[in-house]
Short mmCIF file of C-alpha atoms in Angstrom, two decimals:
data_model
loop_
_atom_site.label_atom_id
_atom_site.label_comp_id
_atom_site.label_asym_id
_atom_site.label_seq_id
_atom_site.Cartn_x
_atom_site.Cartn_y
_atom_site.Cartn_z
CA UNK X 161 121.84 4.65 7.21
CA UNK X 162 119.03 7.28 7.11
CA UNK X 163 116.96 4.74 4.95
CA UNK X 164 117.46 1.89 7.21
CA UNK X 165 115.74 4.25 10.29
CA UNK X 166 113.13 5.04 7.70
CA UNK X 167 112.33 1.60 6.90
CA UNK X 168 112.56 0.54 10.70
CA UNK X 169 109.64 3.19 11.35
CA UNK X 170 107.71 1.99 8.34
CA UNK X 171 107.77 -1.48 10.03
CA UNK X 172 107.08 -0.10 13.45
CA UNK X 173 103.57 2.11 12.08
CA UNK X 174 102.76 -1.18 9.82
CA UNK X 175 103.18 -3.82 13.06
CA UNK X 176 101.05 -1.05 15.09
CA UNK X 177 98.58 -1.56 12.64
CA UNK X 178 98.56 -5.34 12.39
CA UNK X 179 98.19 -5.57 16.31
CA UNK X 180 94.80 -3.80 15.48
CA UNK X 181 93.38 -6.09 12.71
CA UNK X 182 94.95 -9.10 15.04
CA UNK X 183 92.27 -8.03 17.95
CA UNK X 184 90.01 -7.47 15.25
CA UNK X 185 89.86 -10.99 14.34
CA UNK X 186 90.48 -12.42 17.87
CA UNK X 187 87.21 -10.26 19.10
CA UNK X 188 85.37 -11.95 16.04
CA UNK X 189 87.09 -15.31 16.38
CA UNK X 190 88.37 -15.17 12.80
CA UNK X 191 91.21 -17.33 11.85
CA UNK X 192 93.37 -15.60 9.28
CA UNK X 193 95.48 -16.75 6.78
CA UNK X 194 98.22 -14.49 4.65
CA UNK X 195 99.25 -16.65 1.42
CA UNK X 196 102.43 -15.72 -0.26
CA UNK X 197 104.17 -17.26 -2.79
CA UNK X 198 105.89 -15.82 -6.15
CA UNK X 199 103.76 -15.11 -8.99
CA UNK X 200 102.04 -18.25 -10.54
CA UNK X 201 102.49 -20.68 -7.73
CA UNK X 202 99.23 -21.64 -7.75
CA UNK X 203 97.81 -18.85 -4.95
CA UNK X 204 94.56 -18.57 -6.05
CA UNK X 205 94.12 -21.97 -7.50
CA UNK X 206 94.46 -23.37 -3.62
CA UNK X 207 91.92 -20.96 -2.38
CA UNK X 208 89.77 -21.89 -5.04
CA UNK X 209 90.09 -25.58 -4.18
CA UNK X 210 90.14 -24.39 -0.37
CA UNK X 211 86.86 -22.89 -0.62
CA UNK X 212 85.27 -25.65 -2.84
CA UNK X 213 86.57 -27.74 0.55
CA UNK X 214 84.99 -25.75 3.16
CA UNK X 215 82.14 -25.11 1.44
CA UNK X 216 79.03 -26.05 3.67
CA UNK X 217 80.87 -25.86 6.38
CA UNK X 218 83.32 -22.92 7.72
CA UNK X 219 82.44 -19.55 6.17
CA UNK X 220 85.36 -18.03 4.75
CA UNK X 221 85.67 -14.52 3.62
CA UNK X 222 88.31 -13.47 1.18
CA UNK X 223 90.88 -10.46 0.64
CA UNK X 224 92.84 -10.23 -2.96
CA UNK X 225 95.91 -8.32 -2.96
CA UNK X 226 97.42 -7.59 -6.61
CA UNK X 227 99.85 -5.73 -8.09
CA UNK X 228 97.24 -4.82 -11.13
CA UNK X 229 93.85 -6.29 -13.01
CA UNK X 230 91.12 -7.74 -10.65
CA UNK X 231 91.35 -10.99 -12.37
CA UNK X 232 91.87 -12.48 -9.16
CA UNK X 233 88.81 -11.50 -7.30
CA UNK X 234 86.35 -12.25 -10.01
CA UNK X 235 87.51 -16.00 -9.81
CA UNK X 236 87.43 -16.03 -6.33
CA UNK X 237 83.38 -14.50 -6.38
CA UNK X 238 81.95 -17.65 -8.65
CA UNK X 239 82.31 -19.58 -5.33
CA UNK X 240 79.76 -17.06 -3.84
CA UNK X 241 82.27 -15.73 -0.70
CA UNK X 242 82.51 -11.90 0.08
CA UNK X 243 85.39 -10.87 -1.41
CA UNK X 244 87.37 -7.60 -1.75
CA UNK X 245 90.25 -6.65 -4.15
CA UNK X 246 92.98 -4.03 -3.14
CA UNK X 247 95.06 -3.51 -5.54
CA UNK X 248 98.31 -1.85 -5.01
CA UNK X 249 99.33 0.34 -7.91
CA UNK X 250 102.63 -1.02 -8.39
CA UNK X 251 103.92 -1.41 -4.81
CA UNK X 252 105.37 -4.83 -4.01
CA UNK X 253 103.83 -6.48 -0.94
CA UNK X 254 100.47 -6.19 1.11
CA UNK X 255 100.39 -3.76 4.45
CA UNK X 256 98.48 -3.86 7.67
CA UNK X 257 96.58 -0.44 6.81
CA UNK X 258 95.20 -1.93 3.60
CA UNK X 259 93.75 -4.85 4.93
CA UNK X 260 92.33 -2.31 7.72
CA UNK X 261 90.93 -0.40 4.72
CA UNK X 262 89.79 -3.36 3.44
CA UNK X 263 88.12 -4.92 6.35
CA UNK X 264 86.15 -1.79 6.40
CA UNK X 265 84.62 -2.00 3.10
CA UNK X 266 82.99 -5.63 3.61
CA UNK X 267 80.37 -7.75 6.07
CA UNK X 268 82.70 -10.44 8.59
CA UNK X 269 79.84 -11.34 10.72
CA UNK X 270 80.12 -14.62 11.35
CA UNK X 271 82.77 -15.10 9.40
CA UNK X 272 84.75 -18.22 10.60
CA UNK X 273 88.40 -17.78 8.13
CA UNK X 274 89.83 -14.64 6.25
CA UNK X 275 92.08 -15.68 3.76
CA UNK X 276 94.22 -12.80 2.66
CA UNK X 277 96.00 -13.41 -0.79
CA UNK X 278 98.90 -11.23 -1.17
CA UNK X 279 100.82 -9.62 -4.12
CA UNK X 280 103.07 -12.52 -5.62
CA UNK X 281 106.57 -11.77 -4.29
CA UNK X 282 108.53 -14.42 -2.41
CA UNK X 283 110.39 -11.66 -1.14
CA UNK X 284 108.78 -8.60 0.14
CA UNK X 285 105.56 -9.98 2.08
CA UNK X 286 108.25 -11.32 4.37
CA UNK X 287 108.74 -8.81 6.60
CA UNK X 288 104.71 -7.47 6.54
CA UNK X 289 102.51 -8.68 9.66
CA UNK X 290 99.03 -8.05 8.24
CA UNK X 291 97.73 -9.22 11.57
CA UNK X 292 97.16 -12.93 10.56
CA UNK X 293 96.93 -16.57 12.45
CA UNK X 294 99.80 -17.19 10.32
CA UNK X 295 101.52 -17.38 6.84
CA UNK X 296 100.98 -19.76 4.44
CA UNK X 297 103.50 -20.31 1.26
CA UNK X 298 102.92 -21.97 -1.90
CA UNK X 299 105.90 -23.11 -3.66
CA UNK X 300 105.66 -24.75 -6.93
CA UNK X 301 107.84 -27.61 -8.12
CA UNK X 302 108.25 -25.59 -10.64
CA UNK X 303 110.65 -23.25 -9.43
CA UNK X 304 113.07 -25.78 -8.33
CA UNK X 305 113.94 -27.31 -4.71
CA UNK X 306 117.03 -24.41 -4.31
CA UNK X 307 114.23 -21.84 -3.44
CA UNK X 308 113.71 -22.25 0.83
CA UNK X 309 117.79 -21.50 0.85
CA UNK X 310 117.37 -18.49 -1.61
CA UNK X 311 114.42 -16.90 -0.45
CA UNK X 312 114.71 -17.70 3.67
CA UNK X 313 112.85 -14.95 4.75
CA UNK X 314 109.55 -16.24 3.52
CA UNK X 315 110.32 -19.66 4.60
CA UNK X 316 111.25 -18.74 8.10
CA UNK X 317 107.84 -16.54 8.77
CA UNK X 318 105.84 -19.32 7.52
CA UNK X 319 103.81 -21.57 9.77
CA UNK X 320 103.04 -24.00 6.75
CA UNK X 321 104.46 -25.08 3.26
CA UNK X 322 102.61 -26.28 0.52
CA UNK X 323 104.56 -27.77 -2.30
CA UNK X 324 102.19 -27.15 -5.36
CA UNK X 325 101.94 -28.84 -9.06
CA UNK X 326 103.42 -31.68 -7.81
CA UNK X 327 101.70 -33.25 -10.85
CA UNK X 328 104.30 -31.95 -12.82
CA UNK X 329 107.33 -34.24 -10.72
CA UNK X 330 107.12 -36.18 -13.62
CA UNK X 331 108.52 -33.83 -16.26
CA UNK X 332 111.00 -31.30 -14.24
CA UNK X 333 114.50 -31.58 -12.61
CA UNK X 334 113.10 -31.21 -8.75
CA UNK X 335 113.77 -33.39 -5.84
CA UNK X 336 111.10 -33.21 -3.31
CA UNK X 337 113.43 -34.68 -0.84
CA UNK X 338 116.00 -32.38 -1.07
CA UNK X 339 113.16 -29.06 -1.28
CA UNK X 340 111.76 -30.65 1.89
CA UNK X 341 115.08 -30.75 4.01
CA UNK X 342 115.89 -27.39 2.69
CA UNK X 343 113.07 -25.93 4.00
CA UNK X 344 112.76 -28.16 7.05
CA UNK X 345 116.67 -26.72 7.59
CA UNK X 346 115.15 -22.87 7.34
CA UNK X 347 112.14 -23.64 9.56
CA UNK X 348 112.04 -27.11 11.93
CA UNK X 349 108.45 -26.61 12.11
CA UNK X 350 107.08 -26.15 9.16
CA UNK X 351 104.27 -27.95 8.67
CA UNK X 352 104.40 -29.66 4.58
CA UNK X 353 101.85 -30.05 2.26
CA UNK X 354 102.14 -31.61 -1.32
CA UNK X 355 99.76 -30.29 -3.40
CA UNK X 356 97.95 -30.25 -7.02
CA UNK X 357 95.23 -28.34 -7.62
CA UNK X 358 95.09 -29.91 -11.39
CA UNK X 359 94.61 -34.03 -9.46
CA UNK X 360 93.34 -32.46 -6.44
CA UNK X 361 96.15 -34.20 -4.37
CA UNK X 362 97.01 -33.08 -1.00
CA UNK X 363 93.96 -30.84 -1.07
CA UNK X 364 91.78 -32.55 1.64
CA UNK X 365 94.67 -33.24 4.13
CA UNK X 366 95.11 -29.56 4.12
CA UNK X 367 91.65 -28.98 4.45
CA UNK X 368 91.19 -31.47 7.32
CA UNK X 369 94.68 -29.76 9.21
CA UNK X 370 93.05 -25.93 8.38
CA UNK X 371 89.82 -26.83 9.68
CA UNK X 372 91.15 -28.54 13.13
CA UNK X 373 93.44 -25.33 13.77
CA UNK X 374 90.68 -22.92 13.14
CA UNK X 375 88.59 -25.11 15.51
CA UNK X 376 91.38 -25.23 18.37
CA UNK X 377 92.81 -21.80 17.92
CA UNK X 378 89.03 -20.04 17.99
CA UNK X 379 86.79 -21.03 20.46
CA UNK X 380 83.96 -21.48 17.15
CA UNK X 381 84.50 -25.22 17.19
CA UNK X 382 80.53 -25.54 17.40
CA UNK X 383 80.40 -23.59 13.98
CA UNK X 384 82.48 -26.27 12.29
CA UNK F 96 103.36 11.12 1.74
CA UNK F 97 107.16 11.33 3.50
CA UNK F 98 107.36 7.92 2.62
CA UNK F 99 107.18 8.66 -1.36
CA UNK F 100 109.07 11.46 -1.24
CA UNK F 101 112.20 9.35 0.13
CA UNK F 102 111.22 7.07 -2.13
CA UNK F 103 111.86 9.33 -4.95
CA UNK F 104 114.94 10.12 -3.10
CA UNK F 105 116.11 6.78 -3.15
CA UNK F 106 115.21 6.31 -7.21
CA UNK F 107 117.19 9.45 -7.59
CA UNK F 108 120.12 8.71 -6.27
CA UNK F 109 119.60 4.88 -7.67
CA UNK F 110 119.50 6.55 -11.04
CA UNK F 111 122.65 9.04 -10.98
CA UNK F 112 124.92 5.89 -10.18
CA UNK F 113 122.68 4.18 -12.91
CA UNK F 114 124.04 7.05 -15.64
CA UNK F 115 127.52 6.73 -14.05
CA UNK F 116 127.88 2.88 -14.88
CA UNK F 117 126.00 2.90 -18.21
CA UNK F 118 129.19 5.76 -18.74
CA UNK F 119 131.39 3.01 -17.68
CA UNK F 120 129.85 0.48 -20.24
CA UNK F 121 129.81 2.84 -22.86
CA UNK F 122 133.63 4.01 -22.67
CA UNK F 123 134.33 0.29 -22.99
CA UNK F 124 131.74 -1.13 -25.45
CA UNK F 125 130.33 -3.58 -22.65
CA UNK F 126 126.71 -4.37 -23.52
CA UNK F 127 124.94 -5.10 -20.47
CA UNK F 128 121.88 -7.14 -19.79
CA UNK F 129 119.26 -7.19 -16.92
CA UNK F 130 117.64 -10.49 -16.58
CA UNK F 131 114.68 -10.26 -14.76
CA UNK F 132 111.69 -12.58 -13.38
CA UNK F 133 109.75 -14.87 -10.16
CA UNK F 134 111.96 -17.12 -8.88
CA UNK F 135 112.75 -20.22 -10.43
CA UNK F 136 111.25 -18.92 -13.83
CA UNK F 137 114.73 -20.18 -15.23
CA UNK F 138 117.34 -17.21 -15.25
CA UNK F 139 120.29 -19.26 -14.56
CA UNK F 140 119.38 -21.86 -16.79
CA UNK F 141 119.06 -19.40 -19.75
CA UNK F 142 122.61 -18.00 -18.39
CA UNK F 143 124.18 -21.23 -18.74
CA UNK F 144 122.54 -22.07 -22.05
CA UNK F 145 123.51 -18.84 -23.54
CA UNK F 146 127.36 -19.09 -22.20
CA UNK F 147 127.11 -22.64 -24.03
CA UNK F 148 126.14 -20.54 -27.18
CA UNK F 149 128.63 -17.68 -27.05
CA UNK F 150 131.96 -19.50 -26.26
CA UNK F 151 134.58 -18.67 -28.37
CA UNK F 152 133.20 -15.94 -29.42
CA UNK F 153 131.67 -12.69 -27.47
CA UNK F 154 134.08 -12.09 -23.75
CA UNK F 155 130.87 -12.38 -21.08
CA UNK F 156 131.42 -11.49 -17.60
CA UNK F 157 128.74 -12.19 -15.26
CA UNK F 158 127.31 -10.45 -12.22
CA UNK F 159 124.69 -12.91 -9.57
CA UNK F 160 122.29 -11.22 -7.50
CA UNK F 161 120.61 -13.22 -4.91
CA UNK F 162 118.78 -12.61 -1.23
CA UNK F 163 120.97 -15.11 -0.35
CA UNK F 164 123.22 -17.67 -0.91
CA UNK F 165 126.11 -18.30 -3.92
CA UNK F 166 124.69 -21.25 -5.73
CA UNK F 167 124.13 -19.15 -8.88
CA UNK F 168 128.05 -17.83 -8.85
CA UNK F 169 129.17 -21.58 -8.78
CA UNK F 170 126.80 -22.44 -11.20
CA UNK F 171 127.63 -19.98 -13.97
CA UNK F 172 131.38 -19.99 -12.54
CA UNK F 173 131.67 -23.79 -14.03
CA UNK F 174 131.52 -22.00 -17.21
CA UNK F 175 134.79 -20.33 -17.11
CA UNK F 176 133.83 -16.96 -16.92
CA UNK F 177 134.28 -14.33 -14.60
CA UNK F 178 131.51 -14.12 -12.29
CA UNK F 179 131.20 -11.70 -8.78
CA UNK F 180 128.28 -13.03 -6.49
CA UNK F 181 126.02 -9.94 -4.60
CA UNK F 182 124.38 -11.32 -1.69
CA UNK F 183 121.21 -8.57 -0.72
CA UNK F 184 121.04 -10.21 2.41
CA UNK F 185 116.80 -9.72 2.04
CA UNK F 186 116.89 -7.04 0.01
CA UNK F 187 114.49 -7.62 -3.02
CA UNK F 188 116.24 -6.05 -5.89
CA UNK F 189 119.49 -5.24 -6.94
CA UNK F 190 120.26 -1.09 -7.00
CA UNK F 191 122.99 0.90 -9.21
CA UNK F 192 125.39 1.24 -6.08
CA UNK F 193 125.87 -2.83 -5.79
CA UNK F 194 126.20 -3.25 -9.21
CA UNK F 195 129.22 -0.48 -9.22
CA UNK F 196 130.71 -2.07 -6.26
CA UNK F 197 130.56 -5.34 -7.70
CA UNK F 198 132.51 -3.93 -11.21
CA UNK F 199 135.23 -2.70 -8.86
CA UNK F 200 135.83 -6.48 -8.01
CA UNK F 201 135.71 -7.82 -11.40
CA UNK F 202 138.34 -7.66 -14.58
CA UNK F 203 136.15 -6.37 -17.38
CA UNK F 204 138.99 -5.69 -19.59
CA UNK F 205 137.86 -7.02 -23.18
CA UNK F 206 134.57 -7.93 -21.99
CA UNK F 207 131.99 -7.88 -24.89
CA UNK F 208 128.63 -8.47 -22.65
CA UNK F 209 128.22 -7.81 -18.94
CA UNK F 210 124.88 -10.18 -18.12
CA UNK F 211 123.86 -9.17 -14.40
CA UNK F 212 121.24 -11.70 -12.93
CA UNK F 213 118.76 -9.97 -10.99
CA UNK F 214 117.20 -11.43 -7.74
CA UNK F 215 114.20 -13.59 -8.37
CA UNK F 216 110.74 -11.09 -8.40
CA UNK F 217 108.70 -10.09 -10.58
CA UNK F 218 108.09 -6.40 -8.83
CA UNK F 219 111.24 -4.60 -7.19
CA UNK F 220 113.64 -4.63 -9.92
CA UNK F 221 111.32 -3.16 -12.31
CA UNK F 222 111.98 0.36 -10.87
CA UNK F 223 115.66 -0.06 -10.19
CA UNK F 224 117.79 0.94 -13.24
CA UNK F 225 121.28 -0.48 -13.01
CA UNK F 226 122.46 0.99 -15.94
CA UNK F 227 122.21 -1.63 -18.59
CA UNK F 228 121.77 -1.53 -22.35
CA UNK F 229 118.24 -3.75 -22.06
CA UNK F 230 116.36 -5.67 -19.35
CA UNK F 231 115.30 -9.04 -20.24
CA UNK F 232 111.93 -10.76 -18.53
CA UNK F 233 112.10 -14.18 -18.00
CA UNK F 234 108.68 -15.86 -17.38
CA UNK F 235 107.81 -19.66 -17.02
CA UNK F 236 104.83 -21.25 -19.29
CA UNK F 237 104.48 -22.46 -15.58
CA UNK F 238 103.40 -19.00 -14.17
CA UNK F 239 100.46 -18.64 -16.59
CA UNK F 240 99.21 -16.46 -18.93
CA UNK F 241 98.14 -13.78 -17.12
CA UNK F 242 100.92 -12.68 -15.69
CA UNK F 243 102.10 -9.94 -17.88
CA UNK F 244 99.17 -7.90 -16.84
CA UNK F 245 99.20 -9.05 -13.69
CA UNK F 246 102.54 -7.44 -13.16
CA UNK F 247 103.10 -4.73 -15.82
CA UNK F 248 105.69 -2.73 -14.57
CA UNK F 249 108.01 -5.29 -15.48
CA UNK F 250 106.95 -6.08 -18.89
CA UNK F 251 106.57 -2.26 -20.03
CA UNK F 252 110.45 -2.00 -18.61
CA UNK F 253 111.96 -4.61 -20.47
CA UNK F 254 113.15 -4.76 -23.98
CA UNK F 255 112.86 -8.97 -24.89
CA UNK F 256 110.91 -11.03 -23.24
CA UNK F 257 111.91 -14.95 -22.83
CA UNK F 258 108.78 -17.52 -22.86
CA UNK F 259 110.69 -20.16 -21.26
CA UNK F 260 110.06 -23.80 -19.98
CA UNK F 261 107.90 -24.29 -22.94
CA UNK F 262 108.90 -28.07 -22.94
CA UNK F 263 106.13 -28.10 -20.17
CA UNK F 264 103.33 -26.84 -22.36
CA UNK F 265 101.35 -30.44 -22.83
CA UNK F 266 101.16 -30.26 -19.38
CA UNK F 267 99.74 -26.50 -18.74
CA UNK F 268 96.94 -24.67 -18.74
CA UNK F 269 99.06 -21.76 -20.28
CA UNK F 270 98.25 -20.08 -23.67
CA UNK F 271 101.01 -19.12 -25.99
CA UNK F 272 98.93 -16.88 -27.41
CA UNK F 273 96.83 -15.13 -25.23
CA UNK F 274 100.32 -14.91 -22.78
CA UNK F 275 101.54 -13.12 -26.24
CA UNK F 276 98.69 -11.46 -26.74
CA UNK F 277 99.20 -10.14 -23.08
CA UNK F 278 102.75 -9.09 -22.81
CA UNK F 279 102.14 -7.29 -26.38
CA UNK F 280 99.27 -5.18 -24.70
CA UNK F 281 101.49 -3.95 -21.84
CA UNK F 282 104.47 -3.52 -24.46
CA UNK F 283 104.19 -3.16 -28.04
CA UNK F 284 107.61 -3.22 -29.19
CA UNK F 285 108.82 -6.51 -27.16
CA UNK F 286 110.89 -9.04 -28.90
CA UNK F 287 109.61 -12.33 -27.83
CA UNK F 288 111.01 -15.82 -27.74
CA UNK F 289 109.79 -19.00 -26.92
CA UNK F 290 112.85 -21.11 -24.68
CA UNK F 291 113.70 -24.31 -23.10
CA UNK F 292 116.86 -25.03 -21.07
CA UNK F 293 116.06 -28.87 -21.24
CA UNK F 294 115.85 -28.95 -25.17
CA UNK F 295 117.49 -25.91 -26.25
CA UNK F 296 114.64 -24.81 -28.35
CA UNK F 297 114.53 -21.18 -29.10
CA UNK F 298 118.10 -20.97 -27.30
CA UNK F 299 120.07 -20.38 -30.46
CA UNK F 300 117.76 -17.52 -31.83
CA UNK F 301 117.98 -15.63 -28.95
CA UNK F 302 121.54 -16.08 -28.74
CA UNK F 303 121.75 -15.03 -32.70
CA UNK F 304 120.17 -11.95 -32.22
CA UNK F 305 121.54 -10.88 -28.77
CA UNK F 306 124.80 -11.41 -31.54
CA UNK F 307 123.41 -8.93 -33.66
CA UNK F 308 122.37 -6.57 -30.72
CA UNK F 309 126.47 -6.52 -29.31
CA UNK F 310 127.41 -5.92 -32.86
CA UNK F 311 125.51 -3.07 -33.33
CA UNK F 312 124.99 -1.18 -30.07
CA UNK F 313 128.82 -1.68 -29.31
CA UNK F 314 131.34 -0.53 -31.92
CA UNK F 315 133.64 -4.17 -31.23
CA UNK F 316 131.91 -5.71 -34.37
CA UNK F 317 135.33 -7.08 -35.40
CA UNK F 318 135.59 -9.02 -31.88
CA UNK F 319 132.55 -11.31 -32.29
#
């Protein structure tokens, strides 16, 4: 029981903490994203084709959170954003105070998005505000249409759901119909993407939805 | 800082139930496997394809972890051997203390192999010893090639690691070798095999040597 209260009080100093970086980007008008998924959904290949999107138009600033190796950030520099890596040393998920850390250590101004890219756990990041707009998870077809019931947590927090590699249909047991009411039964309004970052499907509908809900949720519509 | 000593506190106490069950194995030659990885890398699948293998021959009793539901349980169930389902309820890992509870459920009498399936994640369970004779890592061709030093912990822990889904390789940007390569950095002394569910490759060599493995570590030679 003692661990529970602990763990109640780590959540209570970590939400504190998000509430901060939230007025931090409302103050700025940034819209932030937190992408989850488990490891090798495809994470950083949709911010890659994200910011190959947006290029020209929103500015977009990005965080990389990994468990080890910053692999992630160097392929996320090539598309010439500010990016910082925080790796975690072993520890599971991303928390409020690291992205505070973080936010410290690079230039926002006029930044329009923050994409945050956290460690690749469909379990953990769950239950860690970071202070974002909302969540974001990838799910590959890969891992099988059973997931939104087995991992609820992540599906539940999420505001939208992209289905990733769906290149792959072809040659796997999945049925996008069935992944779709399962996570539509976790979360009514989820908002569904199918994606491929190998065909490029589904990449510029999700572009065109991200870019009208940073518009209408800052007031930076004149940027875009 | 109070946060990693209760931590430690946790592992501690994690690990003294940890000693008590591998006692428990060891007083009746149960060889016990950890099977590790993301979600949907494929753990069941390899747990059904590897009952396939060993009917008739080595007594397996099974133990599910999942964050939720009991699809896995019916699953492996359909198999005819005995099989307890732990729900975490959110929890990302499974710890000594549900895997003791869980043997007080089950009839291990005879059993050869005890296979406990871990809850999908690539992070948590790496620090959580349950008390088995080896943890196994399960990781998809679909997750990439990076991901063994992306996630280390895991890899360093384990004793075999299972390349699986490589029916999908035509389709990947995935490297057998560099993946290899990779998990061989972070681990020299991992046994590696390359697996598919969906056309058994690889299935029957991991199965022979798991074989050998019970035959030795155990003294029940004369069962199998």
């Amino acid at each position: 029981m003692s661990v529970i209260t602990i763990e109640r009080k780590v959540l209570e100093k970590n939400d504190a903490i998000a509430s901060r970086n939230r007025e931090f980007f409302a103050e700025r008008e940034i819209f932030t994203l937190n992408i989850v998924s488990s490891p090798g959904a495809g994470k950083t290949s949709i911010l890659e084709r994200t910011l190959e999107q947006l290029e020209g138009g929103l500015k977009v600033v990005v965080i990389e959170g990994d468990v080890q190796t910053d692999f992630d950030a160097r392929r996320v520099a090539r598309y010439n954003v500010p990016v910082v890596q925080i790796i975690t040393h072993g520890a599971c998920h991303l928390e409020a105070k690291l992205v505070q850390d973080a936010l410290h250590k690079m230039d926002v101004t006029g930044a329009d998005i923050l994409i945050i890219e956290n460690v690749g756990n469909l379990v953990c990041p769950a239950n860690y505000d970071l202070g974002e707009s909302m969540k974001v998870v990838v799910l590959s077809t890969t891992e099988g249409d059973d997931k939104p019931l087995k991992y609820p947590g992540m599906f539940r927090n999420a505001a939208v759901l992209l289905i990733n590699k769906i290149d792959l249909m072809p040659y796997l047991d999945c049925n996008l119909g069935v992944l779709r009411a399962n996570a539509l039964q976790i979360n009514p309004s989820l908002r569904i993407f199918e994606t491929s970052c190998k065909t490029n499907a589904g990449i510029a509908e999700w572009c065109d939805w991200l870019r009208l809900n940073v518009r209408a949720r800052s007031k930076g519509a004149d940027k875009a």
